[in-house]
Coordinates of C-alpha atoms and ligand atoms in Angstrom, one line a residue:
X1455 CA 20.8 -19.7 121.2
X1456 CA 24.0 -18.5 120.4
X1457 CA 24.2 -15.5 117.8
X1458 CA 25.5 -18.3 114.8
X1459 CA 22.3 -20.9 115.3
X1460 CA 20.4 -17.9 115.4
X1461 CA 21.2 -16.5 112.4
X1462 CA 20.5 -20.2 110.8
X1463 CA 17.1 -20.5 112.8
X1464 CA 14.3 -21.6 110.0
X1465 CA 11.8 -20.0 111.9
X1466 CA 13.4 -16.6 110.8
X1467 CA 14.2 -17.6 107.6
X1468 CA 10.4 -18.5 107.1
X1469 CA 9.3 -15.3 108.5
X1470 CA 11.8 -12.9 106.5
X1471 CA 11.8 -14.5 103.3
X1472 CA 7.9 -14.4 103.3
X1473 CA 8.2 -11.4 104.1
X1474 CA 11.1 -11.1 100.9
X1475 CA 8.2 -12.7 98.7
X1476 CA 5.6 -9.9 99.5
X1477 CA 8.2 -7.5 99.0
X1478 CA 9.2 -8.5 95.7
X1479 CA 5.5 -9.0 94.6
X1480 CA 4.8 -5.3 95.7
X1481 CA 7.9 -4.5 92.9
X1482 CA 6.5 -6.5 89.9
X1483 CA 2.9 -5.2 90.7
X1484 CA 3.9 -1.4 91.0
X1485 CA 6.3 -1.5 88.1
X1486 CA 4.1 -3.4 85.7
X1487 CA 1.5 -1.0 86.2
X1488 CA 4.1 1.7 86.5
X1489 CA 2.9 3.5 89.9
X1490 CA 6.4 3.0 91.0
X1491 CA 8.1 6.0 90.9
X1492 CA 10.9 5.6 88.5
X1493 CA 12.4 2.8 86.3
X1494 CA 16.2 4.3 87.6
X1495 CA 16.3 6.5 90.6
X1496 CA 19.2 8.0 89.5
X1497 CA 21.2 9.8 91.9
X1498 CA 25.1 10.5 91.6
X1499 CA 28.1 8.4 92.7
X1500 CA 28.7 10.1 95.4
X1501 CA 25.4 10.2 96.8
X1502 CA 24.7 6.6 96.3
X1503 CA 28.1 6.0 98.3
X1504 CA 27.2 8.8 101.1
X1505 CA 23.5 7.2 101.7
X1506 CA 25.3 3.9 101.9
X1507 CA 28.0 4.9 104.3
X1508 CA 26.1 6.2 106.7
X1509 CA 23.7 3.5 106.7
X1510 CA 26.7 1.2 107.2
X1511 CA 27.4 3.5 110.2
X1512 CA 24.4 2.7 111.5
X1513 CA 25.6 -1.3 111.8
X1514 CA 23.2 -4.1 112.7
X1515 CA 19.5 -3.1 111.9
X1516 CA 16.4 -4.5 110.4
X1517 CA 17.2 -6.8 106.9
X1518 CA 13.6 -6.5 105.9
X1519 CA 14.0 -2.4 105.4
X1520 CA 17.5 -3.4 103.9
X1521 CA 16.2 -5.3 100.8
X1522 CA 13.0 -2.3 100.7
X1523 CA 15.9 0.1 100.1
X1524 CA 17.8 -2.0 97.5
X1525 CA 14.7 -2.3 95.6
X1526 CA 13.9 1.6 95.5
X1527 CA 17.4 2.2 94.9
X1528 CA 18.0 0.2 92.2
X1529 CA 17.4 -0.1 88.2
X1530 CA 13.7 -1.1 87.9
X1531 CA 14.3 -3.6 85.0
X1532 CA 10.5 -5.2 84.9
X1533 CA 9.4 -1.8 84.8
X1534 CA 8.4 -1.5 80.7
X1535 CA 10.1 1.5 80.4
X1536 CA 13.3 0.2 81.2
X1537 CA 14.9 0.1 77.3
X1538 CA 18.5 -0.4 78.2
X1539 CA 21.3 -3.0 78.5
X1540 CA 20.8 -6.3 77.2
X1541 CA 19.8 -7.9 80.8
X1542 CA 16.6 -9.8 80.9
X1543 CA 14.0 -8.5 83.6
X1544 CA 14.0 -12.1 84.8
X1545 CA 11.1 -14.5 84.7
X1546 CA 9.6 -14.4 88.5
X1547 CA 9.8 -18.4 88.7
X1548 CA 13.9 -17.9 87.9
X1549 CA 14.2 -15.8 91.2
X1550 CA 12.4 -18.3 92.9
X1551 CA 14.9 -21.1 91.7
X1552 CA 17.6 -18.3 92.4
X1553 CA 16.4 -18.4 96.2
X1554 CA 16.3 -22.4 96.0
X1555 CA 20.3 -22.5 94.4
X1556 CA 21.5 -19.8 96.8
X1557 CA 20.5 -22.0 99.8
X1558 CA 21.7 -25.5 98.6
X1559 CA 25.0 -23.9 97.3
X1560 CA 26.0 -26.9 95.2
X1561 CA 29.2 -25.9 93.8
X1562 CA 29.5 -27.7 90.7
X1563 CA 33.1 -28.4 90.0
X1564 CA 33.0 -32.3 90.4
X1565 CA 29.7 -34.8 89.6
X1566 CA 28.8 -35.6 93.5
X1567 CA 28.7 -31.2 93.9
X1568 CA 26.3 -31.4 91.2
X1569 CA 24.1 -33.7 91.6
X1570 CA 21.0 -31.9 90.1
X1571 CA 22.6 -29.1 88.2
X1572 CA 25.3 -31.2 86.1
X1573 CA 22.3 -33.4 84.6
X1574 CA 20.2 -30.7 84.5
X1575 CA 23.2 -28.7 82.4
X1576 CA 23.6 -32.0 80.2
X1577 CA 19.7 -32.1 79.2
X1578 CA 20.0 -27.9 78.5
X1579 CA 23.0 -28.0 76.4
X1580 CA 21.7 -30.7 74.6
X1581 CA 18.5 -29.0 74.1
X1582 CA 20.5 -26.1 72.4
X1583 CA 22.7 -27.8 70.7
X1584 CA 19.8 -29.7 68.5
X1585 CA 18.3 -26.4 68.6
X1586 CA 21.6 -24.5 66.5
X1587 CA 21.6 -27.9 64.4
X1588 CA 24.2 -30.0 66.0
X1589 CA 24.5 -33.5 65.7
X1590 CA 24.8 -35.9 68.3
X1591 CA 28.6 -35.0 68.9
X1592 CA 28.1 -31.5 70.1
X1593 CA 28.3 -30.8 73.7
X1594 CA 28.0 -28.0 75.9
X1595 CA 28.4 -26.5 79.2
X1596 CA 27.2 -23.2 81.4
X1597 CA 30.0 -20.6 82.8
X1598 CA 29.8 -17.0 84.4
X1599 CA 29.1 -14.5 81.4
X1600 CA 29.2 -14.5 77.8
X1601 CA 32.5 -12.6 78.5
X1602 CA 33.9 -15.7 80.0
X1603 CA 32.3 -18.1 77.3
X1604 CA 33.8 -16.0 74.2
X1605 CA 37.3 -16.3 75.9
X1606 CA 37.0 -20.0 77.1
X1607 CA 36.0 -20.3 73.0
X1608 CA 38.7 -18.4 71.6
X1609 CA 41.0 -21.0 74.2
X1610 CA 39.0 -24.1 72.6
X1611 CA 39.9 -22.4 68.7
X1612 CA 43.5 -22.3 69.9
X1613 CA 43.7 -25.8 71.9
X1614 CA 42.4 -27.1 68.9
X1615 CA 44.5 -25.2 65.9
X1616 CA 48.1 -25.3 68.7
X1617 CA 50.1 -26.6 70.9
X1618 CA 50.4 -24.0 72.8
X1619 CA 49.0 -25.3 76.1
X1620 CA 52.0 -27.4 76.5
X1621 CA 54.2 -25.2 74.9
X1622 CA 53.9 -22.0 75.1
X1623 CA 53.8 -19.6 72.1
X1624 CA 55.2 -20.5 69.7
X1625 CA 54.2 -18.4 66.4
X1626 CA 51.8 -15.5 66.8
X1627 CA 48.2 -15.9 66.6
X1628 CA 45.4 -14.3 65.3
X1629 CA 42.0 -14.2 65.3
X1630 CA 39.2 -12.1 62.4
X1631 CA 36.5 -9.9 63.7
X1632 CA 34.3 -7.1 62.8
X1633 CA 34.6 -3.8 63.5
X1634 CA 31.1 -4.0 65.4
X1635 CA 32.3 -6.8 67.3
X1636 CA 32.1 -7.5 71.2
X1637 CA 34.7 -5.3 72.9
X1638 CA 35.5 -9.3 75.1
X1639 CA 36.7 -10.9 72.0
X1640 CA 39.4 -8.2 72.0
X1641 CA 40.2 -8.7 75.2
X1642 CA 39.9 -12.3 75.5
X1643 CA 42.8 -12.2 72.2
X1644 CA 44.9 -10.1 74.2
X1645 CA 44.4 -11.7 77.3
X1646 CA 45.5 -15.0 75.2
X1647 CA 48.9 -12.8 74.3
X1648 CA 47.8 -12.3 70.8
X1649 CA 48.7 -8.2 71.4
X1650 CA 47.3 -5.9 68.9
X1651 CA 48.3 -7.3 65.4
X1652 CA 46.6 -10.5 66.4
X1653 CA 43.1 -8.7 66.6
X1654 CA 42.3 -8.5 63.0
X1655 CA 39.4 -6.2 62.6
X1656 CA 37.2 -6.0 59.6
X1657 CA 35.4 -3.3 58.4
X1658 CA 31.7 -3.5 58.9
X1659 CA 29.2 -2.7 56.3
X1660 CA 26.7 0.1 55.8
X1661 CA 24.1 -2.4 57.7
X1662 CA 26.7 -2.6 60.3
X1663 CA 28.2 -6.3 59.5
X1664 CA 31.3 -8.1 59.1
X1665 CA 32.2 -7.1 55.4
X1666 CA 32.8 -10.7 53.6
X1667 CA 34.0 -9.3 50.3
X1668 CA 37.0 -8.3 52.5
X1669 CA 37.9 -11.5 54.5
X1670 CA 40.5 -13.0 51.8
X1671 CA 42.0 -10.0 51.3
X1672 CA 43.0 -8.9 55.5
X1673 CA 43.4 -12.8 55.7
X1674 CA 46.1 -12.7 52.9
X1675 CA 48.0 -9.8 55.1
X1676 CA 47.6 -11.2 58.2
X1677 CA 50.1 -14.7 56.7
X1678 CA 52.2 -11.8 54.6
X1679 CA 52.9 -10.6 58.3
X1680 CA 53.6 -14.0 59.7
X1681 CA 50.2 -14.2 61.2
X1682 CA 48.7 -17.9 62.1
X1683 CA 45.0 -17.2 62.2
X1684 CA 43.0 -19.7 64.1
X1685 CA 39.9 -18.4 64.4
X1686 CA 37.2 -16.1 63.0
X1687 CA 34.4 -14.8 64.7
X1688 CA 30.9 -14.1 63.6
X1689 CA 28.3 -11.6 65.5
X1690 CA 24.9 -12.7 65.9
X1691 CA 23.8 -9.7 66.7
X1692 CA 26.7 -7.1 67.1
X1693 CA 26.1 -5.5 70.6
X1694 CA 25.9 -1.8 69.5
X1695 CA 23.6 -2.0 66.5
X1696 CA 22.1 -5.4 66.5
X1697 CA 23.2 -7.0 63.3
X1698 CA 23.1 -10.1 62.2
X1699 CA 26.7 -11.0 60.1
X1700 CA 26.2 -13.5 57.5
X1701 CA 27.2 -17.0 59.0
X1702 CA 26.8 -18.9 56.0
X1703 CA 29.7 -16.6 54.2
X1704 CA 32.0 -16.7 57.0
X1705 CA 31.1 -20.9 57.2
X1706 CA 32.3 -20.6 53.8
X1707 CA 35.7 -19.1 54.2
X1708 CA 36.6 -20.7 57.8
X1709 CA 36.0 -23.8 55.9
X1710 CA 38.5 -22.8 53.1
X1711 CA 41.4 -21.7 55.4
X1712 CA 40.5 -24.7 58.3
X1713 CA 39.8 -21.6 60.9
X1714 CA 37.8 -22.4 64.0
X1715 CA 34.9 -20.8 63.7
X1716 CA 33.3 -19.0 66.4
X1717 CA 29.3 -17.6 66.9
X1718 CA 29.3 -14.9 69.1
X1719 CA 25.4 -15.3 69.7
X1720 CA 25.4 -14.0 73.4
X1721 CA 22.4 -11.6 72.7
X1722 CA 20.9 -12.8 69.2
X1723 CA 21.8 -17.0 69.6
X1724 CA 17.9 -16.6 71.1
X1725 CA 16.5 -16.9 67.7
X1726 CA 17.1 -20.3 67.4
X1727 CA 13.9 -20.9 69.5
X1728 CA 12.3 -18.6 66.9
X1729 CA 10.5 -20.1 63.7
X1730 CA 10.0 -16.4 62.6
X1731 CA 13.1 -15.4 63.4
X1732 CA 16.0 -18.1 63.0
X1733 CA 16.4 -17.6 59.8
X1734 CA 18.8 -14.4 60.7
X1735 CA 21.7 -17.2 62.0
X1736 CA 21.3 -19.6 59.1
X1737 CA 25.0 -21.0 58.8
X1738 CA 25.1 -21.4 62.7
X1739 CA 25.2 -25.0 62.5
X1740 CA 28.5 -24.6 60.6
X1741 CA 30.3 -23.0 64.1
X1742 CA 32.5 -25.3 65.6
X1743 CA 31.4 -23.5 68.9
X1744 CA 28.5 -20.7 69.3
X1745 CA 27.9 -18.8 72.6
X1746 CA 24.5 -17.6 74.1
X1747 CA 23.6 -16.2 77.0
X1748 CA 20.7 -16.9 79.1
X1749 CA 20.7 -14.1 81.1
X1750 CA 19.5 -11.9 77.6
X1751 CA 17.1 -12.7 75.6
X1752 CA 16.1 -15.8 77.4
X1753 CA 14.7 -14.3 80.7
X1754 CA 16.9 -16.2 83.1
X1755 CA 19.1 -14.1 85.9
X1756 CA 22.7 -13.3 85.5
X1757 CA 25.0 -14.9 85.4
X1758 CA 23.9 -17.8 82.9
X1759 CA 26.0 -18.5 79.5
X1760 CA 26.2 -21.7 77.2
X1761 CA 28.6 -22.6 75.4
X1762 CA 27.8 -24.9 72.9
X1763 CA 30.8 -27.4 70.7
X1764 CA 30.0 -28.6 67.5
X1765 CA 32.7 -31.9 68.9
X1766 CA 32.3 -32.6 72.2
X1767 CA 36.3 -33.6 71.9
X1768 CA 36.8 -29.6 71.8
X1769 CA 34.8 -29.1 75.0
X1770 CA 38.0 -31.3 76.4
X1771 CA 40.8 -30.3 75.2
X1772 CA 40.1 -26.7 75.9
X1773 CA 41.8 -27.3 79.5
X1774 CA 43.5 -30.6 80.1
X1775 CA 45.4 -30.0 83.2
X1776 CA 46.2 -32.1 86.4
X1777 CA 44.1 -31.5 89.0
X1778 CA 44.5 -35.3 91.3
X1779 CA 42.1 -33.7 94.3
X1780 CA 39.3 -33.0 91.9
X1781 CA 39.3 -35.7 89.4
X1782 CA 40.2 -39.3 89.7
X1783 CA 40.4 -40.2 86.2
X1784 CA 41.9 -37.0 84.4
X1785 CA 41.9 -38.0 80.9
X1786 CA 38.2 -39.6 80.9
X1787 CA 35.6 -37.1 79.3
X1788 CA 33.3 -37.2 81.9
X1789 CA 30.4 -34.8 80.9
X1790 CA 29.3 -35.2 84.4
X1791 CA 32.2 -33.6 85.9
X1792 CA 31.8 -29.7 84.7
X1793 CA 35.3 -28.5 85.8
X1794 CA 36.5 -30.4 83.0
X1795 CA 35.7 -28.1 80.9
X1796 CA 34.8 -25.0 82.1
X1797 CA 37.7 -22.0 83.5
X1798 CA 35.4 -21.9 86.4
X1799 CA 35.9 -24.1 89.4
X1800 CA 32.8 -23.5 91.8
X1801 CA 29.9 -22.5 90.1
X1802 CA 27.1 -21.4 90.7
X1803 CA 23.6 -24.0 90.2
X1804 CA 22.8 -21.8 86.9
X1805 CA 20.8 -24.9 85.1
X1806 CA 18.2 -25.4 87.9
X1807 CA 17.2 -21.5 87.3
X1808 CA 16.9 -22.1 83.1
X1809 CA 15.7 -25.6 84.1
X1810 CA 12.4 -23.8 86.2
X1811 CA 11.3 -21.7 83.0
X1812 CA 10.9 -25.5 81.1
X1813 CA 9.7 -27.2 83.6
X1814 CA 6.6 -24.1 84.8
X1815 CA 6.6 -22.2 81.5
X1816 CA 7.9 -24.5 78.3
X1817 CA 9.8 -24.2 75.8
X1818 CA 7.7 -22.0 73.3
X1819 CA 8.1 -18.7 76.0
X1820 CA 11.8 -18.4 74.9
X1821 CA 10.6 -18.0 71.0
X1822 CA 7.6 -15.8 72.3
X1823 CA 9.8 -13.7 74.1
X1824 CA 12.2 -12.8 71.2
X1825 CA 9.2 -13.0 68.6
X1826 CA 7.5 -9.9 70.5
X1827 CA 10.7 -8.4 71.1
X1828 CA 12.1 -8.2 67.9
X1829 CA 8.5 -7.6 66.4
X1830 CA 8.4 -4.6 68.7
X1831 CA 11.9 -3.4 67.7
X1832 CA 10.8 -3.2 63.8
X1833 CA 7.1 -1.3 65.4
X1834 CA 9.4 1.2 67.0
X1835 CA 11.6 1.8 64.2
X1836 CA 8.3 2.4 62.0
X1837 CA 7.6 5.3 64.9
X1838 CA 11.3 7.2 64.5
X1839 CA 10.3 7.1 61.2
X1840 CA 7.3 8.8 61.1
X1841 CA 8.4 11.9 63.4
X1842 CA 10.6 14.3 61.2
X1843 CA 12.8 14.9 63.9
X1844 CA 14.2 11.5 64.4
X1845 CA 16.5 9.3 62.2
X1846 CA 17.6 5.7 62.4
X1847 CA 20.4 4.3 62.7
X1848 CA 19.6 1.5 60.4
X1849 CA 16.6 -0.9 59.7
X1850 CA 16.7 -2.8 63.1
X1851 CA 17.1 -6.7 62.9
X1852 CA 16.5 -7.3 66.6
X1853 CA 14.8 -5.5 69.7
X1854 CA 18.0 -3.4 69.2
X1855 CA 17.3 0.3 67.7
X1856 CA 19.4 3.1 67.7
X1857 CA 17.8 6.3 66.5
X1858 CA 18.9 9.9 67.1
X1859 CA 17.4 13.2 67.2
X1860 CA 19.0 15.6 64.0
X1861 CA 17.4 18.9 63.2
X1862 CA 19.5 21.5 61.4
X1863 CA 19.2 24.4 63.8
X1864 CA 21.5 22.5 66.1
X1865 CA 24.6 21.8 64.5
X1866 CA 26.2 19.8 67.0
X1867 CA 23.4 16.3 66.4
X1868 CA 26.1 14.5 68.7
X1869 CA 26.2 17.0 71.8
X1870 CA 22.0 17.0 71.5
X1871 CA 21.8 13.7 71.8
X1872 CA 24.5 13.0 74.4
X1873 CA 22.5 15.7 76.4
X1874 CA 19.3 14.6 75.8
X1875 CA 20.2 10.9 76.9
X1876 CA 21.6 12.4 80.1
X1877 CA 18.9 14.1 81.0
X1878 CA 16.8 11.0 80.5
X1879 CA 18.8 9.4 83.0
X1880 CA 18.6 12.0 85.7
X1881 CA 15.0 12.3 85.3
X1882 CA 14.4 8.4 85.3
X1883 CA 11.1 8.0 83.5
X1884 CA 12.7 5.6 80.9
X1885 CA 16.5 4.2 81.1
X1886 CA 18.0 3.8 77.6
X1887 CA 21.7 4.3 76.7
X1888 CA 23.6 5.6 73.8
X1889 CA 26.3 4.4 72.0
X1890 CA 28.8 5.6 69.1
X1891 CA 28.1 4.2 65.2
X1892 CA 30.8 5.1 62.5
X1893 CA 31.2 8.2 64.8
X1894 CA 27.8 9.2 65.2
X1895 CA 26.3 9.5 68.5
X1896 CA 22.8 7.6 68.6
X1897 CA 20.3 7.0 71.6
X1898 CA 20.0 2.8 72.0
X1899 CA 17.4 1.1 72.8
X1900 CA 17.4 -2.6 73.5
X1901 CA 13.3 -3.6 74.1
X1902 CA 14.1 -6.3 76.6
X1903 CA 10.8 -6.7 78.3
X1904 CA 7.4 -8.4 76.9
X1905 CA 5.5 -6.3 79.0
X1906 CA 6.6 -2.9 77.3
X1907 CA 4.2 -1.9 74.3
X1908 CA 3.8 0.9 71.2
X1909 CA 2.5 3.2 74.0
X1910 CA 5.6 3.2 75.9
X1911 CA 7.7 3.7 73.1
X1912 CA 5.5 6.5 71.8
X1913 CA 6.0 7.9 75.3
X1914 CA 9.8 7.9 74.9
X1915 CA 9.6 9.7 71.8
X1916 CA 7.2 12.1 73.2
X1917 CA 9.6 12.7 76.2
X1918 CA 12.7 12.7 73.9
X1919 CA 11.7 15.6 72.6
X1920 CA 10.2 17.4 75.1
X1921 CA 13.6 17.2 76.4
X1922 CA 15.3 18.2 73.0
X1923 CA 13.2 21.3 72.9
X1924 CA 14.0 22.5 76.8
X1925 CA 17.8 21.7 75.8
X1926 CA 18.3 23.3 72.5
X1927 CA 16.6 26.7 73.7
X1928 CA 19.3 26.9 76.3
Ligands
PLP53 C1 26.5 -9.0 76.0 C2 27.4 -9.5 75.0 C3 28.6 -10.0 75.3 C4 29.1 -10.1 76.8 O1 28.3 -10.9 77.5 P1 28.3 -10.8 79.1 O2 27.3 -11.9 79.5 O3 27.8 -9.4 79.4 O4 29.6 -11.0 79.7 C5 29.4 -10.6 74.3 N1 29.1 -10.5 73.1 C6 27.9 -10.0 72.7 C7 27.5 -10.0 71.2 C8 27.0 -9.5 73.6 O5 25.9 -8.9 73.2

């Protein structure tokens, strides 16, 4: 056998990936009962790198100790304890299907690549596009990221309210967003070459959302400058905090002024598989596009994003372009075809993932998911409160809650709790992050996993301060 039909021999695929399977089974067992040693085995940079080297030094060796070590050395996300970024510990039966997609490689960007995963990303964008409240116009597709989606949006909003993708620019453009917003919307405008001034940021509220009693008034600068906004964008839920802006008021005033109106819904979206929770994105049906990612709240693996059009004639015109290899017909909307629509060309087969989790789990596990999440988030914001030492940020609306330690014998609260999350990290019992609110430094933690309960969060607190009393007698 030469070394290539080796390395394709099924035999050793079937002996390493079973192998693989145990593996993996060992991880879920020892981090849901939490005998694995650490949710992050944090070590720095530079000794991450040096282990790495020198096992790349080492060339050729055994791949079944090379996935042992990535799994030790990684972030431990189904681990309950792990509280941090908004990335799903993903449903076992989506790694599966992520196995199944990384062998058949079906890239996508024309119908016959796609055989399985264009229908399949038909049937799911359909499936959220009744769930926001579309009618039978809307359409939808899947790309690489909510990062992507938001700027492949904010490309629809200006295809739609432009000429520009014939003719260049023309006048200058800008788009309305909250303060609180996605840091990608602000890079997707000036990625677009709508430069500072076309980033119109409104001020947030004291619950942390888009403050509507102030859109007339920055929209009515913005034209006074020779602005020509096209868009305004709604967070449902800001990233930092969690909150929910009020889509039926910014509905209202995109309406007025004819602005596309976007949902950035990349975390929060989720709800609308949520009878106890939709209510927080009532207006959403009003978005002429709404993005949500998969890879969230919605337990599939990253990278998996819909983006969902209220006109299905949007989805098109976001990128007409001549491509004569890829397409025969160019101007024909063929659903089928997803490089139509979507800045990606390959792609990966991200429906047959999503597509496992209805087909082994149903529907109802996305709403349970967020139900316990975002019941959990209001259970641990009842625990901050009842230990003196703790504040919160604000009443959480989601599994996102930002609290931070103040006591007034320290009278730098930021430097404690910047130190207190670091140490956190280095000791790896619990991963959560921090982040910055009207200048205030707050610890964040995002409850992403249905398997963490009031014990662990109690725990956290516990260690929290353990840590904040070792730190502030230094
Ligand atoms: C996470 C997030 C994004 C970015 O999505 P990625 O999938 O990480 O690229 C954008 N907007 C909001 C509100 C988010 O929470």
């Amino acid at each position: 056998m030469t070394n290539l039909q080796e390395a394709f021999s099924p035999e050793n695929f079937r002996q390493n990936a079973h192998n693989l399977v145990d593996l993996l089974a060992d991880y879920l067992e020892k981090s849901q009962d939490q005998s694995i040693s650490s949710v992050i085995p944090y070590q720095e940079p530079e000794e991450t790198l040096a282990f790495w080297k020198a096992d790349f030094e080492k060339g050729k060796g055994d791949i079944n100790e090379f996935f042992k070590q990535t799994i030790e050395k990684s972030m431990h996300l189904h681990h309950p304890r792990y509280m941090g970024h908004q990335v799903t510990p993903p449903l076992p039966i989506t790694a599966m299907a992520g196995m199944l997609t990384g062998m058949l490689n079906n890239g996508m960007a024309v119908y016959e690549m796609g055989l399985v995963s264009n229908p399949l990303e038909r049937i799911l964008s359909d499936l959220l596009a009744k769930r926001i409240g579309f009618d039978k116009n809307a359409s939808g597709l899947l790309t690489s990221g909510g990062t992507l989606a938001n700027l492949t949006a904010l490309l629809a909003a200006r295809a739609s309210k432009t000429e520009v993708w014939e003719e260049g620019n023309q006048e200058k453009l800008a788009v309305m967003v909250s303060e609180e917003a996605h840091y990608c919307i602000d890079r997707a405008a000036r990625i677009m070459g709508m430069g500072s001034d076309g980033i119109i940021k409104i001020p947030a509220n004291e619950k942390l959302q888009i403050r509507t009693d102030l859109l007339e008034k920055y929209y009515q600068e913005a034209i006074k400058k020779g602005l020509k906004v096209i868009c305004i964008v709604g967070s449902a839920c800001s990233t930092s905090s969690g909150s929910y802006d009020n889509l039926e008021e910014i509905a209202l005033f995109a309406e007025k002024h004819k602005l596309w109106f976007h949902v950035d819904g990349a975390h929060g979206g989720a709800v609308i598989f949520s009878e106890k929770y939709k209510h927080k994105v009532k207006g959403i049906n009003q978005a002429d596009s709404v993005v949500i990612d998969w890879h969230k709240m919605l337990m599939t693996p990253a990278l998996a994003t819909a983006l969902i059009f209220k006109s299905d004639e949007d989805a098109f015109k976001t990128f007409q372009q001549k491509a004569q290899y890829l397409w025969a017909n160019q101007h024909s909307k063929d659903w089928f075809n997803s490089g139509k629509r979507t800045f990606e060309c390959t792609k990966l087969m991200m429906s047959v993932k999503i597509y496992s989790i209805l087909k082994a789990h149903g529907e109802h596990i996305f709403g349970e998911n967020v139900d316990y999440l975002y019941d959990l988030g209001r259970i641990f914001a009842k625990l901050i409160q009842s230990r003196p030492n703790f504040e919160l940020a604000i009443e959480p609306e989601s599994n996102i809650v930002c609290f931070r330690i103040i006591n007034s014998t320290f009278n730098d609260t930021n430097e404690i709790n910047t130190l207190t999350r670091q140490q956190l990290l280095q000791e790896g019992k619990f991963y959560i992050v921090q982040t910055t609110l009207q200048e205030k430094v707050y610890l964040r933690v995002s409850l992403m996993n249905p398997l963490t309960t009031e014990t662990d969060l109690n725990a956290l607190l516990d260690e929290v301060e353990n840590i904040y009393n070792q730190v502030s007698r230094k």
